[in-house]
């Protein structure tokens, strides 16, 4: 799972950030995700000063023998973008745009930069009031299924 997280992280830095930048306008600033703000697992936002943090949480994994000695591994993740530091109306727009930027990037490159066999976007859940204090943070959670191959010596 950690290796696949590293593939997702590289994809966010190399590809998704471009989609994020394109979605900014005069009313909604969009901050690119910095490497130090992409977290493997649940995130404690009190440790991050960034206005956007991305958490990649592993959910499940399943093997499928596709042919003798070759396995396909299906791995499910939840990829979350957590936004803070702006007025509520801006945070809601940002949440929607981060979700769409990630979705669009994956749909345009289902191999995540030729790192995996296939990636599929799942359900997106939006949280307009995700912070400890009312209206201080928003979040979008996206289901991501990734298929990789694992060759086994016989």
mmCIF file with all atom_site columns, C-alpha atoms in Angstrom:
data_model
loop_
_atom_site.group_PDB
_atom_site.id
_atom_site.type_symbol
_atom_site.label_atom_id
_atom_site.label_alt_id
_atom_site.label_comp_id
_atom_site.label_asym_id
_atom_site.label_entity_id
_atom_site.label_seq_id
_atom_site.pdbx_PDB_ins_code
_atom_site.Cartn_x
_atom_site.Cartn_y
_atom_site.Cartn_z
_atom_site.occupancy
_atom_site.B_iso_or_equiv
_atom_site.pdbx_formal_charge
_atom_site.auth_seq_id
_atom_site.auth_comp_id
_atom_site.auth_asym_id
_atom_site.auth_atom_id
_atom_site.pdbx_PDB_model_num
ATOM 1   C CA . UNK A 1 1   ? 0.000   0.000   0.000   1.00 0.00 ? 1   UNK A CA 1
ATOM 2   C CA . UNK A 1 2   ? 2.832   2.387   0.806   1.00 0.00 ? 2   UNK A CA 1
ATOM 3   C CA . UNK A 1 3   ? 4.350   1.947   -2.668  1.00 0.00 ? 3   UNK A CA 1
ATOM 4   C CA . UNK A 1 4   ? 0.989   2.776   -4.256  1.00 0.00 ? 4   UNK A CA 1
ATOM 5   C CA . UNK A 1 5   ? 0.687   5.805   -1.949  1.00 0.00 ? 5   UNK A CA 1
ATOM 6   C CA . UNK A 1 6   ? 4.026   6.985   -3.352  1.00 0.00 ? 6   UNK A CA 1
ATOM 7   C CA . UNK A 1 7   ? 2.632   6.593   -6.896  1.00 0.00 ? 7   UNK A CA 1
ATOM 8   C CA . UNK A 1 8   ? -0.431  8.655   -5.942  1.00 0.00 ? 8   UNK A CA 1
ATOM 9   C CA . UNK A 1 9   ? 1.736   11.288  -4.250  1.00 0.00 ? 9   UNK A CA 1
ATOM 10  C CA . UNK A 1 10  ? 3.965   11.645  -7.325  1.00 0.00 ? 10  UNK A CA 1
ATOM 11  C CA . UNK A 1 11  ? 0.879   11.899  -9.544  1.00 0.00 ? 11  UNK A CA 1
ATOM 12  C CA . UNK A 1 12  ? -0.554  14.688  -7.378  1.00 0.00 ? 12  UNK A CA 1
ATOM 13  C CA . UNK A 1 13  ? 2.717   16.626  -7.471  1.00 0.00 ? 13  UNK A CA 1
ATOM 14  C CA . UNK A 1 14  ? 3.387   16.138  -11.198 1.00 0.00 ? 14  UNK A CA 1
ATOM 15  C CA . UNK A 1 15  ? -0.117  16.182  -12.698 1.00 0.00 ? 15  UNK A CA 1
ATOM 16  C CA . UNK A 1 16  ? -2.936  17.129  -10.338 1.00 0.00 ? 16  UNK A CA 1
ATOM 17  C CA . UNK A 1 17  ? -1.222  20.378  -9.316  1.00 0.00 ? 17  UNK A CA 1
ATOM 18  C CA . UNK A 1 18  ? -1.512  21.594  -12.906 1.00 0.00 ? 18  UNK A CA 1
ATOM 19  C CA . UNK A 1 19  ? -5.268  21.004  -12.873 1.00 0.00 ? 19  UNK A CA 1
ATOM 20  C CA . UNK A 1 20  ? -5.496  22.778  -9.510  1.00 0.00 ? 20  UNK A CA 1
ATOM 21  C CA . UNK A 1 21  ? -3.706  25.869  -10.855 1.00 0.00 ? 21  UNK A CA 1
ATOM 22  C CA . UNK A 1 22  ? -6.020  25.976  -13.876 1.00 0.00 ? 22  UNK A CA 1
ATOM 23  C CA . UNK A 1 23  ? -9.097  26.068  -11.643 1.00 0.00 ? 23  UNK A CA 1
ATOM 24  C CA . UNK A 1 24  ? -8.137  29.287  -9.802  1.00 0.00 ? 24  UNK A CA 1
ATOM 25  C CA . UNK A 1 25  ? -9.823  32.599  -10.588 1.00 0.00 ? 25  UNK A CA 1
ATOM 26  C CA . UNK A 1 26  ? -10.099 36.068  -9.039  1.00 0.00 ? 26  UNK A CA 1
ATOM 27  C CA . UNK A 1 27  ? -12.652 34.954  -6.424  1.00 0.00 ? 27  UNK A CA 1
ATOM 28  C CA . UNK A 1 28  ? -11.187 31.557  -5.590  1.00 0.00 ? 28  UNK A CA 1
ATOM 29  C CA . UNK A 1 29  ? -7.451  31.144  -5.042  1.00 0.00 ? 29  UNK A CA 1
ATOM 30  C CA . UNK A 1 30  ? -6.255  27.559  -5.447  1.00 0.00 ? 30  UNK A CA 1
ATOM 31  C CA . UNK A 1 31  ? -3.074  26.479  -3.700  1.00 0.00 ? 31  UNK A CA 1
ATOM 32  C CA . UNK A 1 32  ? -0.988  23.718  -5.236  1.00 0.00 ? 32  UNK A CA 1
ATOM 33  C CA . UNK A 1 33  ? -0.273  20.790  -2.946  1.00 0.00 ? 33  UNK A CA 1
ATOM 34  C CA . UNK A 1 34  ? 3.273   20.748  -1.581  1.00 0.00 ? 34  UNK A CA 1
ATOM 35  C CA . UNK A 1 35  ? 5.013   17.410  -1.037  1.00 0.00 ? 35  UNK A CA 1
ATOM 36  C CA . UNK A 1 36  ? 5.195   17.938  2.738   1.00 0.00 ? 36  UNK A CA 1
ATOM 37  C CA . UNK A 1 37  ? 1.401   18.387  2.828   1.00 0.00 ? 37  UNK A CA 1
ATOM 38  C CA . UNK A 1 38  ? 0.544   15.009  1.292   1.00 0.00 ? 38  UNK A CA 1
ATOM 39  C CA . UNK A 1 39  ? 0.024   12.595  4.171   1.00 0.00 ? 39  UNK A CA 1
ATOM 40  C CA . UNK A 1 40  ? -0.222  8.786   4.187   1.00 0.00 ? 40  UNK A CA 1
ATOM 41  C CA . UNK A 1 41  ? -3.115  8.027   6.538   1.00 0.00 ? 41  UNK A CA 1
ATOM 42  C CA . UNK A 1 42  ? -5.256  10.200  8.761   1.00 0.00 ? 42  UNK A CA 1
ATOM 43  C CA . UNK A 1 43  ? -4.053  13.734  9.306   1.00 0.00 ? 43  UNK A CA 1
ATOM 44  C CA . UNK A 1 44  ? -3.840  15.950  12.392  1.00 0.00 ? 44  UNK A CA 1
ATOM 45  C CA . UNK A 1 45  ? -4.420  19.395  10.896  1.00 0.00 ? 45  UNK A CA 1
ATOM 46  C CA . UNK A 1 46  ? -3.080  21.141  13.993  1.00 0.00 ? 46  UNK A CA 1
ATOM 47  C CA . UNK A 1 47  ? 0.391   20.117  12.769  1.00 0.00 ? 47  UNK A CA 1
ATOM 48  C CA . UNK A 1 48  ? -0.011  21.776  9.367   1.00 0.00 ? 48  UNK A CA 1
ATOM 49  C CA . UNK A 1 49  ? -0.076  25.482  8.612   1.00 0.00 ? 49  UNK A CA 1
ATOM 50  C CA . UNK A 1 50  ? -0.823  24.990  4.897   1.00 0.00 ? 50  UNK A CA 1
ATOM 51  C CA . UNK A 1 51  ? -4.168  26.143  3.548   1.00 0.00 ? 51  UNK A CA 1
ATOM 52  C CA . UNK A 1 52  ? -4.678  22.781  1.849   1.00 0.00 ? 52  UNK A CA 1
ATOM 53  C CA . UNK A 1 53  ? -3.586  19.336  3.001   1.00 0.00 ? 53  UNK A CA 1
ATOM 54  C CA . UNK A 1 54  ? -4.088  16.073  1.129   1.00 0.00 ? 54  UNK A CA 1
ATOM 55  C CA . UNK A 1 55  ? -4.581  12.829  3.071   1.00 0.00 ? 55  UNK A CA 1
ATOM 56  C CA . UNK A 1 56  ? -4.309  9.487   1.267   1.00 0.00 ? 56  UNK A CA 1
ATOM 57  C CA . UNK A 1 57  ? -5.893  6.827   3.469   1.00 0.00 ? 57  UNK A CA 1
ATOM 58  C CA . UNK A 1 58  ? -5.581  3.115   2.590   1.00 0.00 ? 58  UNK A CA 1
ATOM 59  C CA . UNK A 1 59  ? -8.931  1.312   2.825   1.00 0.00 ? 59  UNK A CA 1
ATOM 60  C CA . UNK A 1 60  ? -8.657  -2.238  1.432   1.00 0.00 ? 60  UNK A CA 1
ATOM 61  C CA . UNK A 1 61  ? -6.653  -4.501  -0.846  1.00 0.00 ? 61  UNK A CA 1
ATOM 62  C CA . UNK A 1 62  ? -7.526  -7.673  -2.763  1.00 0.00 ? 62  UNK A CA 1
ATOM 63  C CA . UNK A 1 63  ? -5.491  -10.118 -4.881  1.00 0.00 ? 63  UNK A CA 1
ATOM 64  C CA . UNK A 1 64  ? -6.749  -11.643 -8.098  1.00 0.00 ? 64  UNK A CA 1
ATOM 65  C CA . UNK A 1 65  ? -4.678  -14.256 -9.930  1.00 0.00 ? 65  UNK A CA 1
ATOM 66  C CA . UNK A 1 66  ? -4.974  -13.217 -13.581 1.00 0.00 ? 66  UNK A CA 1
ATOM 67  C CA . UNK A 1 67  ? -2.648  -15.932 -14.903 1.00 0.00 ? 67  UNK A CA 1
ATOM 68  C CA . UNK A 1 68  ? -0.193  -18.401 -13.408 1.00 0.00 ? 68  UNK A CA 1
ATOM 69  C CA . UNK A 1 69  ? 2.483   -16.455 -11.564 1.00 0.00 ? 69  UNK A CA 1
ATOM 70  C CA . UNK A 1 70  ? 0.898   -13.041 -12.165 1.00 0.00 ? 70  UNK A CA 1
ATOM 71  C CA . UNK A 1 71  ? -1.453  -11.353 -9.748  1.00 0.00 ? 71  UNK A CA 1
ATOM 72  C CA . UNK A 1 72  ? -3.469  -8.209  -10.082 1.00 0.00 ? 72  UNK A CA 1
ATOM 73  C CA . UNK A 1 73  ? -3.821  -6.303  -6.849  1.00 0.00 ? 73  UNK A CA 1
ATOM 74  C CA . UNK A 1 74  ? -6.845  -4.073  -6.342  1.00 0.00 ? 74  UNK A CA 1
ATOM 75  C CA . UNK A 1 75  ? -6.208  -1.373  -3.745  1.00 0.00 ? 75  UNK A CA 1
ATOM 76  C CA . UNK A 1 76  ? -8.787  1.111   -2.487  1.00 0.00 ? 76  UNK A CA 1
ATOM 77  C CA . UNK A 1 77  ? -7.915  4.508   -1.029  1.00 0.00 ? 77  UNK A CA 1
ATOM 78  C CA . UNK A 1 78  ? -9.725  7.608   0.121   1.00 0.00 ? 78  UNK A CA 1
ATOM 79  C CA . UNK A 1 79  ? -8.000  10.758  -1.128  1.00 0.00 ? 79  UNK A CA 1
ATOM 80  C CA . UNK A 1 80  ? -9.049  13.854  0.821   1.00 0.00 ? 80  UNK A CA 1
ATOM 81  C CA . UNK A 1 81  ? -8.338  17.520  0.239   1.00 0.00 ? 81  UNK A CA 1
ATOM 82  C CA . UNK A 1 82  ? -8.827  19.596  3.385   1.00 0.00 ? 82  UNK A CA 1
ATOM 83  C CA . UNK A 1 83  ? -9.133  23.363  2.896   1.00 0.00 ? 83  UNK A CA 1
ATOM 84  C CA . UNK A 1 84  ? -8.794  26.090  5.533   1.00 0.00 ? 84  UNK A CA 1
ATOM 85  C CA . UNK A 1 85  ? -7.723  29.694  5.955   1.00 0.00 ? 85  UNK A CA 1
ATOM 86  C CA . UNK A 1 86  ? -10.331 31.460  3.797   1.00 0.00 ? 86  UNK A CA 1
ATOM 87  C CA . UNK A 1 87  ? -13.930 32.680  4.265   1.00 0.00 ? 87  UNK A CA 1
ATOM 88  C CA . UNK A 1 88  ? -16.583 29.937  4.148   1.00 0.00 ? 88  UNK A CA 1
ATOM 89  C CA . UNK A 1 89  ? -17.835 30.775  0.645   1.00 0.00 ? 89  UNK A CA 1
ATOM 90  C CA . UNK A 1 90  ? -14.296 30.490  -0.754  1.00 0.00 ? 90  UNK A CA 1
ATOM 91  C CA . UNK A 1 91  ? -13.679 27.239  1.134   1.00 0.00 ? 91  UNK A CA 1
ATOM 92  C CA . UNK A 1 92  ? -16.785 25.658  -0.369  1.00 0.00 ? 92  UNK A CA 1
ATOM 93  C CA . UNK A 1 93  ? -15.721 26.621  -3.904  1.00 0.00 ? 93  UNK A CA 1
ATOM 94  C CA . UNK A 1 94  ? -12.187 25.366  -3.233  1.00 0.00 ? 94  UNK A CA 1
ATOM 95  C CA . UNK A 1 95  ? -13.475 22.036  -1.914  1.00 0.00 ? 95  UNK A CA 1
ATOM 96  C CA . UNK A 1 96  ? -15.487 21.501  -5.096  1.00 0.00 ? 96  UNK A CA 1
ATOM 97  C CA . UNK A 1 97  ? -12.600 22.521  -7.350  1.00 0.00 ? 97  UNK A CA 1
ATOM 98  C CA . UNK A 1 98  ? -10.011 20.300  -5.624  1.00 0.00 ? 98  UNK A CA 1
ATOM 99  C CA . UNK A 1 99  ? -12.384 17.368  -6.011  1.00 0.00 ? 99  UNK A CA 1
ATOM 100 C CA . UNK A 1 100 ? -12.936 18.142  -9.679  1.00 0.00 ? 100 UNK A CA 1
ATOM 101 C CA . UNK A 1 101 ? -9.223  18.746  -10.391 1.00 0.00 ? 101 UNK A CA 1
ATOM 102 C CA . UNK A 1 102 ? -8.331  15.358  -8.904  1.00 0.00 ? 102 UNK A CA 1
ATOM 103 C CA . UNK A 1 103 ? -11.172 13.635  -10.759 1.00 0.00 ? 103 UNK A CA 1
ATOM 104 C CA . UNK A 1 104 ? -10.259 15.224  -14.086 1.00 0.00 ? 104 UNK A CA 1
ATOM 105 C CA . UNK A 1 105 ? -6.545  14.402  -13.714 1.00 0.00 ? 105 UNK A CA 1
ATOM 106 C CA . UNK A 1 106 ? -7.254  10.713  -12.997 1.00 0.00 ? 106 UNK A CA 1
ATOM 107 C CA . UNK A 1 107 ? -9.797  10.422  -15.827 1.00 0.00 ? 107 UNK A CA 1
ATOM 108 C CA . UNK A 1 108 ? -7.282  11.989  -18.231 1.00 0.00 ? 108 UNK A CA 1
ATOM 109 C CA . UNK A 1 109 ? -4.494  9.607   -17.116 1.00 0.00 ? 109 UNK A CA 1
ATOM 110 C CA . UNK A 1 110 ? -5.840  6.376   -15.623 1.00 0.00 ? 110 UNK A CA 1
ATOM 111 C CA . UNK A 1 111 ? -2.305  4.950   -15.398 1.00 0.00 ? 111 UNK A CA 1
ATOM 112 C CA . UNK A 1 112 ? -1.239  7.725   -12.978 1.00 0.00 ? 112 UNK A CA 1
ATOM 113 C CA . UNK A 1 113 ? 1.711   8.624   -15.171 1.00 0.00 ? 113 UNK A CA 1
ATOM 114 C CA . UNK A 1 114 ? 2.313   5.013   -16.243 1.00 0.00 ? 114 UNK A CA 1
ATOM 115 C CA . UNK A 1 115 ? 2.850   3.926   -12.630 1.00 0.00 ? 115 UNK A CA 1
ATOM 116 C CA . UNK A 1 116 ? -0.161  1.609   -12.327 1.00 0.00 ? 116 UNK A CA 1
ATOM 117 C CA . UNK A 1 117 ? -2.220  -0.572  -14.614 1.00 0.00 ? 117 UNK A CA 1
ATOM 118 C CA . UNK A 1 118 ? -5.422  1.363   -13.977 1.00 0.00 ? 118 UNK A CA 1
ATOM 119 C CA . UNK A 1 119 ? -6.984  3.821   -11.544 1.00 0.00 ? 119 UNK A CA 1
ATOM 120 C CA . UNK A 1 120 ? -10.697 4.492   -11.183 1.00 0.00 ? 120 UNK A CA 1
ATOM 121 C CA . UNK A 1 121 ? -12.449 7.366   -9.447  1.00 0.00 ? 121 UNK A CA 1
ATOM 122 C CA . UNK A 1 122 ? -15.271 6.454   -7.102  1.00 0.00 ? 122 UNK A CA 1
ATOM 123 C CA . UNK A 1 123 ? -17.697 8.378   -4.976  1.00 0.00 ? 123 UNK A CA 1
ATOM 124 C CA . UNK A 1 124 ? -16.909 11.945  -3.883  1.00 0.00 ? 124 UNK A CA 1
ATOM 125 C CA . UNK A 1 125 ? -18.217 13.164  -0.532  1.00 0.00 ? 125 UNK A CA 1
ATOM 126 C CA . UNK A 1 126 ? -18.226 16.874  0.327   1.00 0.00 ? 126 UNK A CA 1
ATOM 127 C CA . UNK A 1 127 ? -18.054 18.283  3.844   1.00 0.00 ? 127 UNK A CA 1
ATOM 128 C CA . UNK A 1 128 ? -18.860 21.990  4.031   1.00 0.00 ? 128 UNK A CA 1
ATOM 129 C CA . UNK A 1 129 ? -18.255 22.267  7.764   1.00 0.00 ? 129 UNK A CA 1
ATOM 130 C CA . UNK A 1 130 ? -15.377 19.900  8.579   1.00 0.00 ? 130 UNK A CA 1
ATOM 131 C CA . UNK A 1 131 ? -13.481 21.874  11.219  1.00 0.00 ? 131 UNK A CA 1
ATOM 132 C CA . UNK A 1 132 ? -13.577 21.861  15.000  1.00 0.00 ? 132 UNK A CA 1
ATOM 133 C CA . UNK A 1 133 ? -14.901 25.417  14.883  1.00 0.00 ? 133 UNK A CA 1
ATOM 134 C CA . UNK A 1 134 ? -17.942 26.142  12.724  1.00 0.00 ? 134 UNK A CA 1
ATOM 135 C CA . UNK A 1 135 ? -17.302 27.146  9.097   1.00 0.00 ? 135 UNK A CA 1
ATOM 136 C CA . UNK A 1 136 ? -13.493 27.141  9.353   1.00 0.00 ? 136 UNK A CA 1
ATOM 137 C CA . UNK A 1 137 ? -12.714 24.166  7.125   1.00 0.00 ? 137 UNK A CA 1
ATOM 138 C CA . UNK A 1 138 ? -14.102 22.149  4.205   1.00 0.00 ? 138 UNK A CA 1
ATOM 139 C CA . UNK A 1 139 ? -13.107 18.757  2.827   1.00 0.00 ? 139 UNK A CA 1
ATOM 140 C CA . UNK A 1 140 ? -13.716 16.559  -0.180  1.00 0.00 ? 140 UNK A CA 1
ATOM 141 C CA . UNK A 1 141 ? -13.114 12.805  0.037   1.00 0.00 ? 141 UNK A CA 1
ATOM 142 C CA . UNK A 1 142 ? -12.698 10.836  -3.192  1.00 0.00 ? 142 UNK A CA 1
ATOM 143 C CA . UNK A 1 143 ? -12.658 7.076   -3.511  1.00 0.00 ? 143 UNK A CA 1
ATOM 144 C CA . UNK A 1 144 ? -9.768  5.847   -5.649  1.00 0.00 ? 144 UNK A CA 1
ATOM 145 C CA . UNK A 1 145 ? -9.341  2.237   -6.786  1.00 0.00 ? 145 UNK A CA 1
ATOM 146 C CA . UNK A 1 146 ? -5.925  1.293   -8.143  1.00 0.00 ? 146 UNK A CA 1
ATOM 147 C CA . UNK A 1 147 ? -5.000  -1.919  -9.977  1.00 0.00 ? 147 UNK A CA 1
ATOM 148 C CA . UNK A 1 148 ? -1.349  -2.981  -10.036 1.00 0.00 ? 148 UNK A CA 1
ATOM 149 C CA . UNK A 1 149 ? 0.402   -6.194  -11.108 1.00 0.00 ? 149 UNK A CA 1
ATOM 150 C CA . UNK A 1 150 ? 2.637   -8.363  -8.983  1.00 0.00 ? 150 UNK A CA 1
ATOM 151 C CA . UNK A 1 151 ? 4.686   -11.055 -10.706 1.00 0.00 ? 151 UNK A CA 1
ATOM 152 C CA . UNK A 1 152 ? 5.496   -14.045 -8.540  1.00 0.00 ? 152 UNK A CA 1
ATOM 153 C CA . UNK A 1 153 ? 8.360   -16.422 -9.364  1.00 0.00 ? 153 UNK A CA 1
ATOM 154 C CA . UNK A 1 154 ? 7.152   -19.996 -9.757  1.00 0.00 ? 154 UNK A CA 1
#
